[in-house]
Short mmCIF file of C-alpha atoms and ligand atoms in Angstrom, two decimals:
data_model
loop_
_atom_site.label_atom_id
_atom_site.label_comp_id
_atom_site.label_asym_id
_atom_site.label_seq_id
_atom_site.Cartn_x
_atom_site.Cartn_y
_atom_site.Cartn_z
CA UNK H 180 -207.33 86.28 64.45
CA UNK H 181 -206.08 85.94 60.90
CA UNK H 182 -203.70 83.50 59.39
CA UNK H 183 -203.69 81.19 62.80
CA UNK H 184 -201.09 78.58 62.15
CA UNK H 185 -203.68 76.02 63.22
CA UNK H 186 -206.08 76.89 60.49
CA UNK H 187 -203.34 76.31 57.82
CA UNK H 188 -203.59 73.05 55.60
CA UNK H 189 -201.48 70.41 56.08
CA UNK H 190 -199.81 67.66 53.70
CA UNK H 191 -199.54 64.42 55.94
CA UNK H 192 -198.26 61.89 53.49
CA UNK H 193 -200.76 61.29 50.88
CA UNK H 194 -203.71 62.69 53.14
CA UNK H 195 -204.34 66.61 52.40
CA UNK H 196 -205.74 67.89 56.07
CA UNK H 197 -207.78 71.16 55.67
CA UNK H 198 -206.23 72.22 59.12
CA UNK H 199 -203.75 71.46 61.81
CA UNK H 200 -206.68 71.16 64.57
CA UNK H 201 -206.52 67.11 65.34
CA UNK H 202 -209.36 65.59 67.39
CA UNK H 203 -207.59 63.32 69.84
CA UNK H 204 -208.84 59.62 70.74
CA UNK H 205 -210.86 59.92 73.29
CA UNK H 206 -213.28 56.93 74.81
CA UNK H 207 -216.98 57.54 74.76
CA UNK H 208 -218.17 53.95 75.87
CA UNK H 209 -221.05 54.32 73.29
CA UNK H 210 -220.95 51.04 71.91
CA UNK H 211 -223.29 49.48 73.74
CA UNK H 212 -224.41 46.48 71.81
CA UNK H 213 -223.42 42.67 72.11
CA UNK H 214 -220.76 43.17 69.22
CA UNK H 215 -219.40 46.18 70.68
CA UNK H 216 -219.48 47.76 67.18
CA UNK H 217 -219.73 51.48 66.42
CA UNK H 218 -223.55 52.66 66.08
CA UNK H 219 -225.28 55.18 63.89
CA UNK H 220 -225.00 57.79 66.89
CA UNK H 221 -221.32 57.00 67.09
CA UNK H 222 -221.27 58.23 63.31
CA UNK H 223 -223.16 60.97 64.24
CA UNK H 224 -220.58 62.39 66.90
CA UNK H 225 -217.66 61.68 64.70
CA UNK H 226 -219.79 63.54 61.68
CA UNK H 227 -220.30 66.40 63.62
CA UNK H 228 -216.77 66.82 64.37
CA UNK H 229 -215.69 66.36 60.57
CA UNK H 230 -214.15 70.14 60.54
CA UNK H 231 -210.95 68.96 62.52
CA UNK H 232 -208.12 68.49 59.87
CA UNK H 233 -207.87 65.02 61.25
CA UNK H 234 -210.17 62.95 63.84
CA UNK H 235 -208.50 59.89 65.50
CA UNK H 236 -211.05 57.55 67.15
CA UNK H 237 -211.39 56.63 70.17
CA UNK H 238 -209.41 53.72 71.34
CA UNK H 239 -210.80 50.47 69.37
CA UNK H 240 -209.78 46.94 70.50
CA UNK H 241 -207.63 44.78 68.40
CA UNK H 242 -208.97 41.80 70.39
CA UNK H 243 -211.31 40.62 72.68
CA UNK H 244 -208.41 40.00 75.16
CA UNK H 245 -207.27 43.79 74.52
CA UNK H 246 -210.49 44.95 76.18
CA UNK H 247 -210.47 46.99 79.44
CA UNK H 248 -213.70 49.57 79.53
CA UNK H 249 -217.39 49.19 79.00
CA UNK H 250 -219.02 49.68 75.51
CA UNK H 251 -215.81 50.50 73.85
CA UNK H 252 -215.80 49.58 70.21
CA UNK H 253 -213.89 46.99 68.73
CA UNK H 254 -212.33 46.29 65.07
CA UNK H 255 -211.53 42.53 64.86
CA UNK H 256 -214.88 40.94 64.04
CA UNK H 257 -216.73 41.65 60.68
CA UNK H 258 -219.67 43.53 62.51
CA UNK H 259 -217.08 46.10 63.82
CA UNK H 260 -215.47 46.49 60.44
CA UNK H 261 -219.46 46.92 59.40
CA UNK H 262 -219.96 49.51 62.13
CA UNK H 263 -217.07 51.69 61.75
CA UNK H 264 -217.69 51.78 57.88
CA UNK H 265 -220.45 53.89 58.92
CA UNK H 266 -218.34 56.10 60.75
CA UNK H 267 -215.81 56.66 58.04
CA UNK H 268 -218.71 57.28 55.59
CA UNK H 269 -220.17 59.89 57.49
CA UNK H 270 -217.24 61.70 58.38
CA UNK H 271 -216.03 61.35 54.62
CA UNK H 272 -219.24 62.80 53.43
CA UNK H 273 -218.18 65.73 55.51
CA UNK H 274 -214.81 66.12 53.66
CA UNK H 275 -213.20 64.89 57.29
CA UNK H 276 -210.12 62.48 57.48
CA UNK H 277 -210.34 59.68 60.64
CA UNK H 278 -207.78 57.41 61.88
CA UNK H 279 -208.35 54.39 64.30
CA UNK H 280 -206.65 54.36 66.90
CA UNK H 281 -205.84 50.34 67.40
CA UNK H 282 -205.42 49.30 71.04
CA UNK H 283 -204.75 46.36 73.79
CA UNK H 284 -204.90 47.68 77.66
CA UNK H 285 -203.04 44.66 79.00
CA UNK H 286 -202.93 44.58 82.65
CA UNK H 287 -205.42 47.44 82.99
CA UNK H 288 -208.04 44.84 82.01
CA UNK H 289 -210.01 42.72 84.51
CA UNK H 290 -211.05 39.11 85.01
CA UNK H 291 -214.63 40.32 84.62
CA UNK H 292 -214.14 40.80 80.83
CA UNK H 293 -212.78 37.19 80.23
CA UNK H 294 -214.94 35.18 82.18
CA UNK H 295 -212.80 35.02 85.22
CA UNK H 296 -209.63 34.66 83.62
CA UNK H 297 -206.88 36.79 84.28
CA UNK H 298 -205.99 39.82 81.72
CA UNK H 299 -202.33 39.61 80.02
CA UNK H 300 -199.44 41.89 80.63
CA UNK H 301 -195.59 41.22 79.70
CA UNK H 302 -194.92 40.62 83.26
CA UNK H 303 -197.36 39.10 86.49
CA UNK H 304 -196.90 42.98 88.01
CA UNK H 305 -200.32 44.51 89.39
CA UNK H 306 -200.63 48.36 88.59
CA UNK H 307 -202.15 48.67 91.78
CA UNK H 308 -204.75 51.14 90.27
CA UNK H 309 -208.70 50.60 89.11
CA UNK H 310 -210.25 48.91 86.53
CA UNK H 311 -213.42 50.45 84.59
CA UNK H 312 -215.84 46.61 84.58
CA UNK H 313 -219.07 46.46 83.65
CA UNK H 314 -219.98 46.27 87.47
CA UNK H 315 -218.13 49.68 88.07
CA UNK H 316 -214.64 50.57 89.27
CA UNK H 317 -212.87 47.81 90.94
CA UNK H 318 -208.87 46.78 91.90
CA UNK H 319 -206.91 45.91 89.36
CA UNK H 320 -205.41 42.41 89.62
CA UNK H 321 -202.38 40.59 88.62
CA UNK H 322 -202.03 39.69 85.40
CA UNK H 323 -200.64 36.52 83.66
CA UNK H 324 -197.36 37.00 81.79
CA UNK H 325 -197.46 36.49 78.11
CA UNK H 326 -195.53 33.68 77.04
CA UNK H 327 -193.19 34.40 73.84
CA UNK H 328 -195.61 32.81 71.52
CA UNK H 329 -198.45 35.05 72.45
CA UNK H 330 -196.48 38.15 72.33
CA UNK H 331 -196.19 37.56 68.63
CA UNK H 332 -200.09 36.59 68.49
CA UNK H 333 -200.67 40.33 69.55
CA UNK H 334 -198.43 41.43 66.78
CA UNK H 335 -200.61 39.56 64.55
CA UNK H 336 -203.88 41.23 66.28
CA UNK H 337 -202.73 44.52 65.60
CA UNK H 338 -201.58 43.56 61.98
CA UNK H 339 -205.54 42.08 61.69
CA UNK H 340 -206.59 45.21 63.00
CA UNK H 341 -204.80 47.57 60.69
CA UNK H 342 -206.08 45.51 57.58
CA UNK H 343 -209.78 45.79 59.28
CA UNK H 344 -209.18 49.67 59.62
CA UNK H 345 -208.41 49.96 55.66
CA UNK H 346 -211.38 47.90 55.28
CA UNK H 347 -213.52 50.07 57.10
CA UNK H 348 -212.27 52.78 55.14
CA UNK H 349 -210.17 54.57 57.60
CA UNK H 350 -207.55 57.26 56.26
CA UNK H 351 -204.94 55.61 58.31
CA UNK H 352 -204.26 53.99 61.70
CA UNK H 353 -202.79 55.30 65.52
CA UNK H 354 -201.02 52.74 67.36
CA UNK H 355 -202.13 53.28 70.80
CA UNK H 356 -198.59 52.68 72.42
CA UNK H 357 -199.45 55.08 75.31
CA UNK H 358 -201.13 55.99 78.57
CA UNK H 359 -200.09 52.81 80.49
CA UNK H 360 -201.69 50.27 78.06
CA UNK H 361 -200.17 47.11 76.83
CA UNK H 362 -197.39 48.47 74.57
CA UNK H 363 -196.15 51.03 76.99
CA UNK H 364 -196.24 48.06 79.78
CA UNK H 365 -193.38 46.36 77.55
CA UNK H 366 -191.44 49.75 77.11
CA UNK H 367 -191.43 50.57 81.07
CA UNK H 368 -188.87 48.44 83.16
CA UNK H 369 -191.52 48.80 86.31
CA UNK H 370 -193.90 46.53 84.17
CA UNK H 371 -191.75 44.70 82.06
CA UNK H 372 -189.28 42.17 83.97
CA UNK H 373 -189.22 39.72 80.99
CA UNK H 374 -186.34 37.58 80.47
CA UNK H 375 -186.87 36.73 76.50
CA UNK H 376 -186.15 38.78 73.47
CA UNK H 377 -189.09 41.37 74.98
CA UNK H 378 -187.49 42.27 78.01
CA UNK H 379 -184.32 43.36 79.63
CA UNK H 380 -182.75 45.78 77.53
CA UNK H 381 -184.44 48.86 75.68
CA UNK H 382 -184.07 47.51 72.42
CA UNK H 383 -186.01 44.08 73.68
CA UNK H 384 -188.43 46.29 75.57
CA UNK H 385 -189.46 48.28 72.41
CA UNK H 386 -189.25 45.25 70.22
CA UNK H 387 -192.76 44.88 69.94
CA UNK H 388 -193.63 48.08 68.51
CA UNK H 389 -191.08 47.70 65.66
CA UNK H 390 -192.56 44.06 65.12
CA UNK H 391 -196.00 45.48 64.64
CA UNK H 392 -194.30 48.30 62.46
CA UNK H 393 -193.02 45.74 60.16
CA UNK H 394 -195.98 43.26 60.17
CA UNK H 395 -198.02 46.33 59.33
CA UNK H 396 -196.28 46.70 55.83
CA UNK H 397 -198.04 44.12 54.60
CA UNK H 398 -202.00 45.69 55.10
CA UNK H 399 -201.17 49.45 54.99
CA UNK H 400 -198.81 51.95 53.88
CA UNK H 401 -196.59 53.10 57.04
CA UNK H 402 -197.42 56.65 55.44
CA UNK H 403 -201.10 56.12 56.72
CA UNK H 404 -199.79 54.77 60.33
CA UNK H 405 -198.96 57.23 63.33
CA UNK H 406 -198.35 56.24 66.77
CA UNK H 407 -198.75 57.77 70.28
CA UNK H 408 -196.09 58.19 73.24
CA UNK H 409 -196.59 59.64 76.35
CA UNK H 410 -192.84 59.56 77.96
CA UNK H 411 -193.60 61.38 81.16
CA UNK H 412 -196.08 59.46 82.55
CA UNK H 413 -195.80 58.52 85.90
CA UNK H 414 -198.02 57.32 88.70
CA UNK H 415 -200.87 56.67 86.63
CA UNK H 416 -201.81 52.68 85.82
CA UNK H 417 -198.86 51.71 87.72
CA UNK H 418 -196.26 53.28 85.55
CA UNK H 419 -193.28 54.47 87.35
CA UNK H 420 -190.57 56.02 85.53
CA UNK H 421 -186.92 55.24 85.87
CA UNK H 422 -183.27 56.34 84.48
CA UNK H 423 -184.02 54.36 81.58
CA UNK H 424 -187.56 55.58 81.07
CA UNK H 425 -186.52 58.38 78.81
CA UNK H 426 -183.68 56.74 77.30
CA UNK H 427 -186.19 54.44 76.15
CA UNK H 428 -188.26 56.77 74.30
CA UNK H 429 -185.57 58.54 73.00
CA UNK H 430 -184.85 55.17 71.26
CA UNK H 431 -188.19 54.68 69.97
CA UNK H 432 -188.22 58.11 68.72
CA UNK H 433 -184.95 57.88 66.70
CA UNK H 434 -185.51 54.55 65.28
CA UNK H 435 -188.98 55.72 63.87
CA UNK H 436 -187.35 58.31 61.95
CA UNK H 437 -186.22 54.65 59.41
CA UNK H 438 -190.19 54.62 59.33
CA UNK H 439 -191.76 57.02 57.07
CA UNK H 440 -194.80 57.20 59.38
CA UNK H 441 -197.97 59.54 59.16
CA UNK H 442 -196.71 60.92 62.51
CA UNK H 443 -195.65 60.80 65.89
CA UNK H 444 -197.94 61.89 68.27
CA UNK H 445 -196.90 63.14 71.65
CA UNK H 446 -198.36 64.07 75.01
CA UNK H 447 -197.13 66.49 77.46
CA UNK H 448 -197.09 65.27 81.08
CA UNK H 449 -200.86 64.37 82.14
CA UNK H 450 -199.47 65.87 85.53
CA UNK H 451 -196.58 67.94 86.77
CA UNK H 452 -193.34 66.05 86.90
CA UNK H 453 -190.92 68.74 88.32
CA UNK H 454 -190.34 66.39 91.54
CA UNK H 455 -190.15 63.28 89.67
CA UNK H 456 -186.79 61.90 89.05
CA UNK H 457 -186.06 60.95 85.41
CA UNK H 458 -188.79 63.17 84.04
CA UNK H 459 -188.77 65.07 80.94
CA UNK H 460 -191.16 68.37 81.77
CA UNK H 461 -191.33 69.79 78.19
CA UNK H 462 -191.83 66.77 75.87
CA UNK H 463 -192.14 68.64 72.69
CA UNK H 464 -189.10 70.90 73.24
CA UNK H 465 -186.67 67.73 73.95
CA UNK H 466 -188.10 64.87 71.22
CA UNK H 467 -188.96 67.62 68.34
CA UNK H 468 -185.20 67.54 67.59
CA UNK H 469 -185.04 63.51 67.75
CA UNK H 470 -187.63 63.31 65.11
CA UNK H 471 -187.91 64.25 61.56
CA UNK H 472 -191.47 63.67 60.66
CA UNK H 473 -194.69 65.17 61.37
CA UNK H 474 -195.07 65.34 65.16
CA UNK H 475 -198.36 65.87 66.60
CA UNK H 476 -198.35 67.48 70.41
CA UNK H 477 -200.83 66.94 72.71
CA UNK H 478 -202.21 67.80 76.16
CA UNK H 479 -203.82 70.94 77.91
CA UNK H 480 -203.48 73.25 74.50
CA UNK H 481 -205.81 75.96 73.60
CA UNK H 482 -206.24 78.38 70.60
CA UNK H 483 -203.29 80.40 71.66
CA UNK H 484 -200.90 78.02 73.07
CA UNK H 485 -201.96 75.73 70.08
CA UNK H 486 -201.05 78.38 67.36
CA UNK H 487 -198.03 79.23 69.25
CA UNK H 488 -196.18 75.99 69.46
CA UNK H 489 -196.41 75.93 65.73
CA UNK H 490 -195.31 78.83 65.46
CA UNK H 491 -192.20 77.94 67.84
CA UNK H 492 -191.45 75.00 65.52
CA UNK H 493 -191.96 72.17 67.90
CA UNK H 494 -194.96 70.68 66.64
CA UNK H 495 -196.82 70.62 63.22
CA UNK H 496 -200.44 69.62 64.56
CA UNK H 497 -202.05 69.82 67.84
CA UNK H 498 -204.38 67.63 69.11
CA UNK H 499 -207.53 68.46 71.26
CA UNK H 500 -209.43 66.02 73.52
CA UNK H 501 -211.81 67.68 75.93
CA UNK H 502 -212.20 70.83 73.68
CA UNK H 503 -213.87 68.75 71.17
CA UNK H 504 -216.36 66.91 73.15
CA UNK H 505 -218.37 70.00 74.04
CA UNK H 506 -217.23 72.22 70.83
CA UNK H 507 -217.99 69.72 67.88
CA UNK H 508 -216.98 72.52 65.64
CA UNK H 509 -213.75 73.55 67.43
CA UNK H 510 -211.62 74.80 64.33
CA UNK H 511 -214.77 77.44 63.49
CA UNK H 512 -214.61 78.68 66.84
CA UNK H 513 -210.73 79.26 66.59
CA UNK H 514 -211.23 81.10 63.42
CA UNK H 515 -214.05 83.36 64.95
CA UNK H 516 -211.96 83.46 68.60
CA UNK H 517 -215.32 82.69 69.91
CA UNK H 518 -216.05 81.27 73.45
CA UNK H 519 -216.03 77.49 74.06
CA UNK H 520 -218.64 75.77 75.62
CA UNK H 521 -217.48 73.88 78.89
CA UNK H 522 -218.09 70.14 78.98
CA UNK H 523 -220.25 68.19 81.57
CA UNK H 524 -217.76 65.64 82.54
CA UNK H 525 -220.30 63.50 84.39
CA UNK H 526 -221.52 62.28 80.55
CA UNK H 527 -217.85 61.54 79.19
CA UNK H 528 -218.68 57.57 79.72
CA UNK H 529 -222.07 57.30 80.55
CA UNK H 530 -223.54 56.08 77.16
CA UNK H 531 -226.39 57.91 75.01
CA UNK H 532 -226.78 61.01 73.38
CA UNK H 533 -226.67 63.62 76.40
CA UNK H 534 -223.36 64.84 76.41
CA UNK H 535 -222.40 63.15 73.34
CA UNK H 536 -224.27 64.66 70.19
CA UNK H 537 -226.28 67.07 71.79
CA UNK H 538 -223.60 70.15 71.78
CA UNK H 539 -224.72 72.55 69.47
CA UNK H 540 -222.35 74.31 67.10
CA UNK H 541 -221.70 77.78 66.75
CA UNK H 542 -224.37 78.17 63.91
CA UNK H 543 -226.79 76.39 65.94
CA UNK H 544 -226.41 78.80 69.03
CA UNK H 545 -226.69 81.43 66.49
CA UNK H 546 -230.09 80.38 65.19
CA UNK H 547 -231.35 79.74 68.49
CA UNK H 548 -230.45 83.32 69.57
C1 FMN K 285 -213.08 61.04 77.99
C2 FMN K 285 -211.80 60.84 77.65
C3 FMN K 285 -211.67 59.78 76.98
C4 FMN K 285 -210.00 59.72 76.58
N1 FMN K 285 -209.92 58.31 75.75
C5 FMN K 285 -208.82 58.13 75.14
C6 FMN K 285 -208.32 57.42 74.60
O1 FMN K 285 -209.04 56.12 74.05
N2 FMN K 285 -207.01 56.82 73.91
C7 FMN K 285 -206.04 57.57 74.05
O2 FMN K 285 -205.04 57.94 73.70
N3 FMN K 285 -206.12 58.79 75.28
C8 FMN K 285 -207.37 58.99 75.65
N4 FMN K 285 -207.89 60.09 76.38
C9 FMN K 285 -206.91 61.12 76.41
C10 FMN K 285 -206.78 62.35 75.26
O3 FMN K 285 -206.57 62.01 73.98
C11 FMN K 285 -206.22 63.43 75.70
O4 FMN K 285 -204.60 62.78 75.88
C12 FMN K 285 -206.30 63.93 76.97
O5 FMN K 285 -207.92 64.58 77.06
C13 FMN K 285 -205.46 65.13 77.15
O6 FMN K 285 -205.76 66.55 76.11
P1 FMN K 285 -206.47 67.78 76.20
O7 FMN K 285 -206.00 68.27 77.13
O8 FMN K 285 -206.64 68.23 74.88
O9 FMN K 285 -208.26 67.22 76.77
C14 FMN K 285 -209.02 60.43 76.88
C15 FMN K 285 -209.38 61.31 77.44
C16 FMN K 285 -210.51 61.82 77.75
C17 FMN K 285 -210.90 62.90 78.44
#
């Protein structure tokens, strides 16, 4: 298939992308050292995938408090910055581009990560889901509601993480304001029942995000900052949609037009939402008209549908998650319309090389033949 939209270059603010195939952020739990720093193995994994127009790293916690899964890398200590430097150098050596996804899980964390202390959240409401702790899956707990000054300290943690990402050589950062984690917990009325300036109205529930963006201006050009939203997430991590959910995301997306960001990264619904009142089932279609900047779309795309959504003008770039796990050279496979390798789900989070850096590229498969 010639002239595929996915394989055409794209100018992302100051950054030239070789194609429009983005590697979606994916936690792989390989930072299995006391510092939770990225390792040589992690650098090898990302270097193998440097043919992506843009790699978005796995979620990397902005503070010790922000952690919620075992062996996820952080970006708040000097050792972690040095770990990430290996990753960015390896990707750049292969002419790739990479953003760091900045993450705080909020109430999805567990006391097991914090010497028995409670995880924090906008409000003391248990998501009634599971936490993936060092001792396996456990029921989530009722978190502690953040004091107002603590919310402002979290803004500073994100800012510090963005500054560290620049130091570590990342081309930019993506704010993880999606998938039921801390920032999403602020947006959603069912997880945010605060009465200070961070709760109540739509504007107040979105405030933390804009404070983070404003704080970033001191440490990184905003045309190197993207952010991720999953507007129709329902039934995951205690996220329940109500009549204000979509209007909240509409407010956020409209306001982002003032920020000249690198991109807005949207997810189509993770599960069917036709039966969910207040949900929007076609996210790109709904939000594209509201946003003037670069739009990345994700969830469930393949070569054909990825090319189609760009042709339809509903997205500029397409992020692929699972296909990149088992096809390190995904854009090359699209170029050749080659068959894709299926992933082994059992090794997504298990640590080590298996199911991580041992998926061959096409050229290696051909050599074996
Ligand atoms: C193993 C795995 C880990 C993930 N970790 C993250 C993450 O750290 N941050 C994030 O925003 N999304 C994460 N996701 C969601 C993906 O970015 C993506 O939205 C999802 O896989 C759907 O895209 P796909 O259909 O192309 O796989 C993860 C998904 C998988 C499969």
